[in-house]
mmCIF file of C-alpha atoms in Angstrom:
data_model
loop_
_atom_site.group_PDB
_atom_site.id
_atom_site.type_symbol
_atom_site.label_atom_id
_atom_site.label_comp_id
_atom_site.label_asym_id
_atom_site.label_seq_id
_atom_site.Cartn_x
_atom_site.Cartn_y
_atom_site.Cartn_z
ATOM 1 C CA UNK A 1 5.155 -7.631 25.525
ATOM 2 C CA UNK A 2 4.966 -4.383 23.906
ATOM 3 C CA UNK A 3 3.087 -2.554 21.164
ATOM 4 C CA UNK A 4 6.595 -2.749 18.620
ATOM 5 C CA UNK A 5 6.486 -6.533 19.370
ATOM 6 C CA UNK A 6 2.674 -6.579 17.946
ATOM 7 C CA UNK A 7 3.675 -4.638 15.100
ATOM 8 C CA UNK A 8 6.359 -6.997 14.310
ATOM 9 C CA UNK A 9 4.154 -9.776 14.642
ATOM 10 C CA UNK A 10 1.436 -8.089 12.087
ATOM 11 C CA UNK A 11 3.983 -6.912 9.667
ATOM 12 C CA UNK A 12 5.332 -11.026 9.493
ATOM 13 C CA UNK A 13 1.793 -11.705 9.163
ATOM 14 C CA UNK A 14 0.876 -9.400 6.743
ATOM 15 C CA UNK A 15 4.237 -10.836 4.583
ATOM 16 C CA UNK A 16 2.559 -14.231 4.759
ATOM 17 C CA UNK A 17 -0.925 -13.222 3.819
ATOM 18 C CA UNK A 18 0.199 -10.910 0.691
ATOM 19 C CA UNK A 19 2.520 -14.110 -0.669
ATOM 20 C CA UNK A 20 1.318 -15.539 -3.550
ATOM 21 C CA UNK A 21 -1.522 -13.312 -4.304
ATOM 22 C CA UNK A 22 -1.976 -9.886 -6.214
ATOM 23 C CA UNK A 23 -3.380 -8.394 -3.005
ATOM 24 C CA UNK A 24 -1.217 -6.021 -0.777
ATOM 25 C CA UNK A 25 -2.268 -7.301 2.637
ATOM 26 C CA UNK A 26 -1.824 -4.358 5.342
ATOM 27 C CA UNK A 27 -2.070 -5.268 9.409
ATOM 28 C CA UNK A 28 -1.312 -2.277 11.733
ATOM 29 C CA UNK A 29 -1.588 -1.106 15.055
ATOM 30 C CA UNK A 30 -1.446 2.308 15.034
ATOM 31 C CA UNK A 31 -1.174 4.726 17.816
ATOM 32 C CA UNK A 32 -4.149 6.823 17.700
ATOM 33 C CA UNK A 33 -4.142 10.932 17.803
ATOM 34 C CA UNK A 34 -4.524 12.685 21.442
ATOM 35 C CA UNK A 35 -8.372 14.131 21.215
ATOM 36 C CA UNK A 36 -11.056 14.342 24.304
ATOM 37 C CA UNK A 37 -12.706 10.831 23.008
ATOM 38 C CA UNK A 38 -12.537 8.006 20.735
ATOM 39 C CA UNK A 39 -14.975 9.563 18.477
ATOM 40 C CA UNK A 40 -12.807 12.435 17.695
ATOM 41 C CA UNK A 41 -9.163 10.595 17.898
ATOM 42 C CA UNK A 42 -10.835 8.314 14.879
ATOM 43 C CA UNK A 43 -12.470 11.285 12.631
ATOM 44 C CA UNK A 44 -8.384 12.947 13.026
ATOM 45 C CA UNK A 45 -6.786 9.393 11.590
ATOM 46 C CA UNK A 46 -9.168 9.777 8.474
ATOM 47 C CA UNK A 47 -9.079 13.264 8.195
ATOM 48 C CA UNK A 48 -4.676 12.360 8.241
ATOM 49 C CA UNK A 49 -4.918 9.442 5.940
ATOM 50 C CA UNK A 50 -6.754 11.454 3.503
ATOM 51 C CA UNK A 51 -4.322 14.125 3.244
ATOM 52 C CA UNK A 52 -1.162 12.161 3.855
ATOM 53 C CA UNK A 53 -1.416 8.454 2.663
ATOM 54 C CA UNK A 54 -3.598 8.914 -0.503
ATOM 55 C CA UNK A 55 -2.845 10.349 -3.908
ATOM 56 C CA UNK A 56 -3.775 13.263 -4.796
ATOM 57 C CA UNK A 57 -4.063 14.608 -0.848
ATOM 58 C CA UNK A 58 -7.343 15.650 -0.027
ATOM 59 C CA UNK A 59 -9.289 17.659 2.827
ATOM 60 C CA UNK A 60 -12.280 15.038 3.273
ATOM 61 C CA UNK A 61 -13.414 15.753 6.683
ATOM 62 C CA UNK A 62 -13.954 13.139 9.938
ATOM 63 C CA UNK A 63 -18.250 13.635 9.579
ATOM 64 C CA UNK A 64 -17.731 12.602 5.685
ATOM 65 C CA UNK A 65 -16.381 9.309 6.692
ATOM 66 C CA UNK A 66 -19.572 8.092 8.863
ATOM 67 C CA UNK A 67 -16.737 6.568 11.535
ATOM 68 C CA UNK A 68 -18.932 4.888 14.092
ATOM 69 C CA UNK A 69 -16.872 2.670 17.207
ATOM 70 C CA UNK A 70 -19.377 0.155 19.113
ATOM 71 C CA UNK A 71 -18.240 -1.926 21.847
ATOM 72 C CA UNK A 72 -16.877 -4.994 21.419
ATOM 73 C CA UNK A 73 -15.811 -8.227 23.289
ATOM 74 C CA UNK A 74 -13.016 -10.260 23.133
ATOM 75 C CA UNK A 75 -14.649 -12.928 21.131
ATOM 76 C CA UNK A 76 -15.424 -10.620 18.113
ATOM 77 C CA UNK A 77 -11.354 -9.712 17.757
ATOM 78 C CA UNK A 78 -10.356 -13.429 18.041
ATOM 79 C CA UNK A 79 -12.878 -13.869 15.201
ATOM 80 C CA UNK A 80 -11.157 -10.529 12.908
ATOM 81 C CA UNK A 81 -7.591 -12.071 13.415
ATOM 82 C CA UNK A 82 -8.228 -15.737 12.773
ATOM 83 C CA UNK A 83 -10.352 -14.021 9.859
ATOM 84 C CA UNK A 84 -7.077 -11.820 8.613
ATOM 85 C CA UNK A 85 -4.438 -14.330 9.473
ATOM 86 C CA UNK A 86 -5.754 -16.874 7.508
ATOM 87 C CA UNK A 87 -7.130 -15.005 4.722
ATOM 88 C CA UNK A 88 -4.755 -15.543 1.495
ATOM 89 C CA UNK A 89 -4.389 -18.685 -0.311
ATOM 90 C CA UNK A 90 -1.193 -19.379 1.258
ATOM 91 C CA UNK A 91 -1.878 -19.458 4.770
ATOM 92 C CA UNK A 92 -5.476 -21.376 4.432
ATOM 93 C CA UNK A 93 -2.973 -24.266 3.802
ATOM 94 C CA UNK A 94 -2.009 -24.039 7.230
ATOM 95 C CA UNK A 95 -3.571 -26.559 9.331
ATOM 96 C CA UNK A 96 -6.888 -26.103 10.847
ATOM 97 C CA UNK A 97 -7.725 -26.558 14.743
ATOM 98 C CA UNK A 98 -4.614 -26.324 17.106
ATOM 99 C CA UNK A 99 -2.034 -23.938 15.151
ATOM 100 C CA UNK A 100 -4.306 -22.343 13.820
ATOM 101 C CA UNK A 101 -5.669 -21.158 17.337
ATOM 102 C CA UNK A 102 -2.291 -21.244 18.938
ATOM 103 C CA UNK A 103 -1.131 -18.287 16.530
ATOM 104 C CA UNK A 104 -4.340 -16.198 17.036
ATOM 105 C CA UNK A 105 -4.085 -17.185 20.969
ATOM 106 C CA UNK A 106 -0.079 -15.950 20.557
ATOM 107 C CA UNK A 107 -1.017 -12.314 19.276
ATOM 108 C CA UNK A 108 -4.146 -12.188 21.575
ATOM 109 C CA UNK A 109 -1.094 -12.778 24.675
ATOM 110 C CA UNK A 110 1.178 -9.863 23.256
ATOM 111 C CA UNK A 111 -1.839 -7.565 22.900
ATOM 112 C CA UNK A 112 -2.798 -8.287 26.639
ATOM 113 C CA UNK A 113 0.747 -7.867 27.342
ATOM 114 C CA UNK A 114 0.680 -3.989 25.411
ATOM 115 C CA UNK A 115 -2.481 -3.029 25.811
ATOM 116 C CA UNK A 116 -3.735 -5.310 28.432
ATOM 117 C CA UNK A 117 -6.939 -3.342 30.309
ATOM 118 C CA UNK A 118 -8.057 -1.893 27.768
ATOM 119 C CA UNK A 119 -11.403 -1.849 26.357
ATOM 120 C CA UNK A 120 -12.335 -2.357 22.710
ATOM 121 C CA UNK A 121 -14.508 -0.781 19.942
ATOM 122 C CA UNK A 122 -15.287 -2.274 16.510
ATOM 123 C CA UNK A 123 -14.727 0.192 13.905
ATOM 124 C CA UNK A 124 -17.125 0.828 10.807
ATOM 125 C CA UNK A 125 -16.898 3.594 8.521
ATOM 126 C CA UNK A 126 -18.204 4.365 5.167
ATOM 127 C CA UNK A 127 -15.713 6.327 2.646
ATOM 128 C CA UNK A 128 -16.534 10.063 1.071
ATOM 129 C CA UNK A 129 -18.064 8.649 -2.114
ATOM 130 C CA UNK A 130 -15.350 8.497 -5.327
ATOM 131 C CA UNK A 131 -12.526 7.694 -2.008
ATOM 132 C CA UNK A 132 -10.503 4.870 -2.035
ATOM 133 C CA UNK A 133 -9.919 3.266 1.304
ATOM 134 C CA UNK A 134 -9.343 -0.772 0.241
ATOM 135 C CA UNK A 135 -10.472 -3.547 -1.143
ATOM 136 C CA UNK A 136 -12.347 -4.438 2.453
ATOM 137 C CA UNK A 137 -10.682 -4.001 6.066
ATOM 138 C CA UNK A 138 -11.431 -4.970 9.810
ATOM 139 C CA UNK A 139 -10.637 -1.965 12.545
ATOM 140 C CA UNK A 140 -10.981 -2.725 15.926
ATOM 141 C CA UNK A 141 -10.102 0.287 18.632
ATOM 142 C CA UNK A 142 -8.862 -0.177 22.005
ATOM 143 C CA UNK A 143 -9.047 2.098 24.423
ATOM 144 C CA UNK A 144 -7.695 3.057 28.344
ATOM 145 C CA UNK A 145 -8.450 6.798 29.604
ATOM 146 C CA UNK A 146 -6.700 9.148 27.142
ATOM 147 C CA UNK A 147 -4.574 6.255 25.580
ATOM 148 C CA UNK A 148 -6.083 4.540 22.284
ATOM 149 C CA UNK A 149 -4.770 2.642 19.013
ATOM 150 C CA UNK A 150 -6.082 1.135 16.149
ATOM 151 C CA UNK A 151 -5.784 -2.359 15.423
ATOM 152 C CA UNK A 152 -6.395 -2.448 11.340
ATOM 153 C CA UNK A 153 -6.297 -4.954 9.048
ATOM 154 C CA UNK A 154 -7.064 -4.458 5.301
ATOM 155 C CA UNK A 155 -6.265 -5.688 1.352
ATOM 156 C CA UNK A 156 -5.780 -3.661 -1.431
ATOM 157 C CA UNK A 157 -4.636 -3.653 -5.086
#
């Protein structure tokens, strides 16, 4: 598995979970930018989105974002994807128990299989005040030496 086959796998998910519903649902895994530690490779993706993904650009930087990573366990990002994958009206239809948990368990497998090893960091933050970011989002960061992405999962209007 590889990190293009989890993308493709979020972006059908994120189809599914924005159907039927006024809510643009956005799941990415994101490569996240070379810096000496996770701390720092986080504060340069805000510091980015701010001046490339929102409108008007702005220069809001990485300490005005309160960006904070904690450790994490496997348990706590089975809980944030059966969370997101089942979180429009559409896909709560889908039954409960067994596919349900075969889904999750399928990503889970082709995250081992890209990013297998490494070690993971749920992300909070708190926006600039009078920012945008969305409606409410899940970040989890996973880390291996130097190498680390951003698993991030979020709804807007």
């Amino acid at each position: 598995m590889s990190v293009p086959y989890c993308l493709g796998f979020l972006e059908a998910l994120a189809i599914l979970n924005g159907e039927a519903s006024d809510l643009c649902a956005s799941y990415e895994l994101q490569r996240l930018p070379d810096a000496p530690d996770l701390s720092t490779a986080l504060g340069l993706r805000v510091e980015d989105y701010a001046l490339k993904v929102i409108e008007p650009a702005r220069d809001l930087p990485a300490a005005l974002w309160h960006v904070n990573a904690v450790p994490c366990g496997r348990a706590h990002l089975e809980q944030v994807c059966q969370r997101w994958f089942f979180s429009s009206q559409h896909m709560q239809a889908a039954p409960p128990g067994r596919f349900r948990a075969l889904l999750v368990a399928a990503f889970l497998a082709s995250l081992d299989g890209a990013l297998g090893g490494f070690s993971l960091h749920a992300v909070t933050m708190t926006p600039p005040p009078g920012f945008w970011y969305a409606i409410h989002w899940d970040e989890i960061a996973f880390e291996s030496g130097n190498e680390r992405y951003l698993l991030h999962f979020s709804h807007s209007d």
